[in-house]
Amino acid sequence: MRLDKFLAEVGLGSRKEVKQLIKKGQIKVNQQTEKSDKKQIDPEKDQVEYQGEILHYQEFYYYLLHKPAGVVSATEDKHDQTVMDLFSPTDYRSDLFPVGRLDKDTEGLLLITNDGKLAHDLLSPKKHVEKEYFAKIAGVMTAEDQQRFVEGIMLDGELTLPAELIIDETNSETSQVRIILHEGKFHQVKRMVKACGKEVTYLKRIRMGELTLPQALAKGSYRPLTADELQGLKG
Ligand code: URA
């Protein structure tokens, strides 16, 4: 990798800014001052230093975000605040993106990464990664609805994969449920509930595979995944 690319990747500055630092002799490679921005380095082996600090290259970043309602799961939007706007300038990188989409009014767990392969694996229906939602429903969910979720519901001319409907609480008018899906069709939870003649009034994703939304993570905040969480996701 070129030295200027490496320095920009580790967050030392823009490509233009880091070229200046190199020119001024502020960067050392393996203890030697290096003045060429085209110098090829091996990020795994070579020791790159700025003001006495050794710079560590990280290719992939993984964050767990507690999405609040009102922000969109996109990297850019003309009208709405996006989940990327919740990142601090030091953590923000232009290659980060949310893994899958939650509706604007849906809250909960969202993984943000720049690892395209992991994102693909987590979203692929073939991999059957469970996505668990907590939902409040206007209407009473029943044992027949549970059966329909298992058998599949016709959406977009296709039967949904077997899903689980766990009824936690009901009264005469409303229900609180958990729903476990293995795929992520557009508005899937809301449309499956609607197919049963009821309506979702609140929706929150609480789990993706082995990754659960921590109680302590406030709405709108995020933190890096722990090594254990990452290992659990990669399976
Ligand atoms: N299903 C929905 O209907 N909305 C979401 O945001 C996620 C799953």
Coordinates of C-alpha atoms and ligand atoms in Angstrom, one line a residue:
M1 CA 0.0 0.0 0.0
R2 CA 1.2 3.5 -0.8
L3 CA 2.4 5.4 2.3
D4 CA 0.0 8.4 1.7
K5 CA -3.0 6.0 1.4
F6 CA -1.9 4.2 4.6
L7 CA -1.7 7.5 6.5
A8 CA -5.1 8.6 5.2
E9 CA -6.6 5.2 6.1
V10 CA -5.5 5.4 9.7
G11 CA -7.1 8.8 10.0
L12 CA -4.1 11.1 10.1
G13 CA -5.7 13.4 7.6
S14 CA -6.8 13.7 4.0
R15 CA -4.6 12.4 1.2
K16 CA -3.5 16.1 0.6
E17 CA -2.7 16.7 4.3
V18 CA -0.7 13.6 4.8
K19 CA 1.4 14.3 1.7
Q20 CA 2.4 17.5 3.4
L21 CA 3.4 15.7 6.6
I22 CA 5.5 13.3 4.5
K23 CA 7.1 16.2 2.6
K24 CA 8.0 17.9 5.9
G25 CA 9.8 14.8 7.1
Q26 CA 7.3 14.1 9.9
I27 CA 6.8 10.4 9.0
K28 CA 9.2 7.6 9.8
V29 CA 9.0 4.1 8.2
N30 CA 11.0 1.5 10.2
Q31 CA 12.8 4.3 12.1
Q32 CA 13.9 6.1 9.0
T33 CA 12.4 9.4 7.9
E34 CA 10.5 8.8 4.6
K35 CA 9.9 11.7 2.2
S36 CA 8.2 9.9 -0.6
D37 CA 4.4 9.6 -0.6
K38 CA 4.7 6.9 -3.2
K39 CA 6.7 4.7 -0.9
Q40 CA 5.1 1.2 -0.8
I41 CA 4.7 -0.2 2.6
D42 CA 3.3 -3.5 4.1
P43 CA 0.7 -2.4 6.7
E44 CA 1.2 -5.8 8.5
K45 CA 5.0 -5.6 8.8
D46 CA 6.3 -2.1 8.4
Q47 CA 6.4 0.2 11.4
V48 CA 5.0 3.7 10.5
E49 CA 5.5 6.5 13.0
Y50 CA 4.2 10.0 13.5
Q51 CA 5.4 12.2 16.3
G52 CA 6.7 9.2 18.2
E53 CA 3.5 7.3 17.9
I54 CA 3.2 4.0 16.0
L55 CA 0.3 4.0 13.6
H56 CA -1.9 0.9 13.5
Y57 CA -3.8 0.0 10.4
Q58 CA -7.3 -1.5 10.7
E59 CA -9.0 -2.7 7.6
F60 CA -12.5 -3.3 8.9
Y61 CA -14.6 -1.5 11.5
Y62 CA -17.7 -2.8 13.2
Y63 CA -20.1 -0.8 15.3
L64 CA -23.3 -1.6 17.2
L65 CA -25.7 1.3 17.0
H66 CA -29.0 1.8 18.8
K67 CA -31.1 3.4 16.1
P68 CA -33.6 5.9 17.4
A69 CA -36.9 6.5 15.5
G70 CA -36.8 9.4 13.1
V71 CA -33.4 8.7 11.4
V72 CA -33.0 6.7 8.2
S73 CA -30.8 3.7 7.7
A74 CA -28.9 5.1 4.8
T75 CA -25.5 6.7 4.3
E76 CA -26.9 9.9 2.8
D77 CA -30.3 11.5 2.6
K78 CA -31.4 14.9 1.2
H79 CA -34.2 15.4 3.8
D80 CA -33.6 13.2 6.9
Q81 CA -30.9 12.7 9.4
T82 CA -29.1 9.4 8.7
V83 CA -27.6 6.8 11.0
M84 CA -24.2 7.9 9.8
D85 CA -24.9 11.5 11.1
L86 CA -24.9 9.9 14.6
F87 CA -21.2 9.2 14.3
S88 CA -18.6 11.5 15.8
P89 CA -16.1 13.0 13.3
T90 CA -13.3 10.9 14.7
D91 CA -15.2 7.6 14.1
Y92 CA -16.9 8.5 10.9
R93 CA -15.5 7.0 7.7
S94 CA -17.0 7.4 4.3
D95 CA -16.9 3.6 3.6
L96 CA -19.1 2.7 6.6
F97 CA -22.6 1.6 5.9
P98 CA -25.6 0.1 7.8
V99 CA -26.1 -3.7 7.4
G100 CA -29.7 -3.9 6.2
R101 CA -32.4 -1.4 6.7
L102 CA -34.7 -0.5 9.5
D103 CA -37.7 1.7 8.7
K104 CA -37.5 5.3 9.8
D105 CA -39.9 4.7 12.7
T106 CA -38.2 1.4 13.7
E107 CA -35.7 1.5 16.6
G108 CA -33.0 -0.9 17.8
L109 CA -30.0 -2.8 16.8
L110 CA -28.1 -1.8 13.6
L111 CA -24.7 -3.1 12.7
I112 CA -22.5 -0.5 10.9
T113 CA -19.4 -1.7 9.1
N114 CA -17.2 -1.4 6.1
D115 CA -16.9 -5.2 5.8
G116 CA -19.0 -6.0 2.7
K117 CA -18.5 -9.7 2.9
L118 CA -19.8 -10.0 6.5
A119 CA -22.8 -7.7 5.6
H120 CA -23.6 -9.9 2.6
D121 CA -23.5 -13.1 4.8
L122 CA -25.7 -11.6 7.5
L123 CA -28.3 -10.5 5.0
S124 CA -28.4 -13.5 2.7
P125 CA -31.6 -15.5 3.2
K126 CA -29.5 -18.6 2.4
K127 CA -27.5 -18.1 5.6
H128 CA -30.7 -18.0 7.7
V129 CA -29.3 -15.5 10.2
E130 CA -32.1 -14.8 12.8
K131 CA -33.3 -11.2 13.2
E132 CA -35.5 -10.8 16.3
Y133 CA -37.9 -7.9 16.8
F134 CA -40.0 -6.7 19.7
A135 CA -43.3 -5.3 18.5
K136 CA -46.4 -3.7 20.0
I137 CA -49.5 -4.5 18.1
A138 CA -53.0 -3.0 17.8
G139 CA -55.1 -6.2 17.9
V140 CA -54.8 -9.5 19.5
M141 CA -52.3 -12.0 18.0
T142 CA -53.5 -15.6 18.2
A143 CA -52.3 -19.1 17.9
E144 CA -53.6 -19.1 14.3
D145 CA -51.4 -16.2 13.6
Q146 CA -48.4 -18.1 15.1
Q147 CA -49.3 -21.0 12.7
R148 CA -49.4 -18.6 9.7
F149 CA -45.9 -17.2 10.6
V150 CA -44.5 -20.8 10.6
E151 CA -46.2 -21.8 7.4
G152 CA -45.2 -18.6 5.6
I153 CA -47.2 -15.6 4.4
M154 CA -47.4 -14.5 0.7
L155 CA -45.5 -11.2 0.2
D156 CA -44.5 -9.9 -3.2
G157 CA -45.8 -13.2 -4.7
E158 CA -43.5 -15.3 -2.6
L159 CA -44.0 -17.2 0.6
T160 CA -41.9 -15.9 3.5
L161 CA -39.5 -18.3 5.1
P162 CA -40.8 -20.0 8.3
A163 CA -40.8 -17.3 11.0
E164 CA -41.5 -17.4 14.7
L165 CA -44.2 -15.4 16.5
I166 CA -43.8 -15.4 20.3
I167 CA -46.8 -13.8 22.1
D168 CA -45.5 -12.2 25.4
E169 CA -48.6 -10.3 26.5
T170 CA -52.1 -9.7 25.2
N171 CA -55.1 -7.9 26.6
S172 CA -58.5 -7.4 24.9
E173 CA -57.1 -4.8 22.3
T174 CA -53.3 -5.0 22.1
S175 CA -50.4 -7.5 22.1
Q176 CA -46.7 -7.4 22.8
V177 CA -44.8 -10.0 20.7
R178 CA -41.4 -11.0 19.5
I179 CA -40.9 -12.0 15.9
I180 CA -38.0 -14.0 14.6
L181 CA -37.3 -13.7 10.9
H182 CA -34.6 -15.3 8.7
E183 CA -34.7 -12.8 5.9
G184 CA -35.4 -9.1 5.5
K185 CA -38.0 -8.2 3.0
F186 CA -39.2 -4.6 2.7
H187 CA -41.5 -3.8 5.8
Q188 CA -41.6 -7.5 6.5
V189 CA -42.7 -7.5 10.1
K190 CA -45.4 -4.8 9.5
R191 CA -46.7 -6.6 6.4
M192 CA -46.8 -10.0 8.0
V193 CA -48.7 -8.6 10.9
K194 CA -51.0 -6.8 8.5
A195 CA -51.7 -10.0 6.7
C196 CA -53.1 -11.3 10.0
G197 CA -55.4 -8.3 10.1
K198 CA -53.5 -6.4 12.8
E199 CA -51.2 -3.4 12.9
V200 CA -47.7 -2.8 14.3
T201 CA -47.6 0.4 16.5
Y202 CA -44.0 0.1 17.7
L203 CA -41.1 -1.9 16.4
K204 CA -37.6 -2.5 17.7
R205 CA -34.9 -4.9 16.5
I206 CA -33.4 -6.6 19.5
R207 CA -31.1 -9.3 18.0
M208 CA -29.2 -10.2 14.8
G209 CA -27.7 -13.7 15.0
E210 CA -25.9 -13.9 18.3
L211 CA -25.6 -10.1 18.6
T212 CA -28.1 -8.6 21.0
L213 CA -28.9 -5.0 21.7
P214 CA -27.3 -4.2 25.1
Q215 CA -29.7 -2.6 27.7
A216 CA -27.0 0.0 28.5
L217 CA -26.6 1.3 25.0
A218 CA -28.7 4.5 24.9
K219 CA -30.8 5.3 21.8
G220 CA -28.7 7.2 19.3
S221 CA -25.4 5.9 20.7
Y222 CA -23.0 3.3 19.3
R223 CA -19.9 1.4 20.3
P224 CA -17.4 -0.9 18.6
L225 CA -18.3 -4.6 18.7
T226 CA -16.3 -6.6 21.3
A227 CA -14.0 -9.3 19.9
D228 CA -16.5 -11.9 21.3
E229 CA -19.4 -10.3 19.6
L230 CA -17.6 -10.2 16.3
Q231 CA -16.6 -13.8 16.6
G232 CA -20.2 -14.7 17.3
L233 CA -21.4 -12.9 14.2
K234 CA -18.8 -14.4 11.9
G235 CA -19.8 -17.9 13.3
Ligands
URA1 N1 -39.8 -5.1 9.4 C1 -40.4 -4.0 9.3 O1 -41.6 -3.9 8.9 N2 -39.7 -2.8 9.5 C2 -38.5 -2.8 9.9 O2 -37.9 -1.8 10.1 C3 -37.8 -4.1 10.0 C4 -38.5 -5.2 9.8

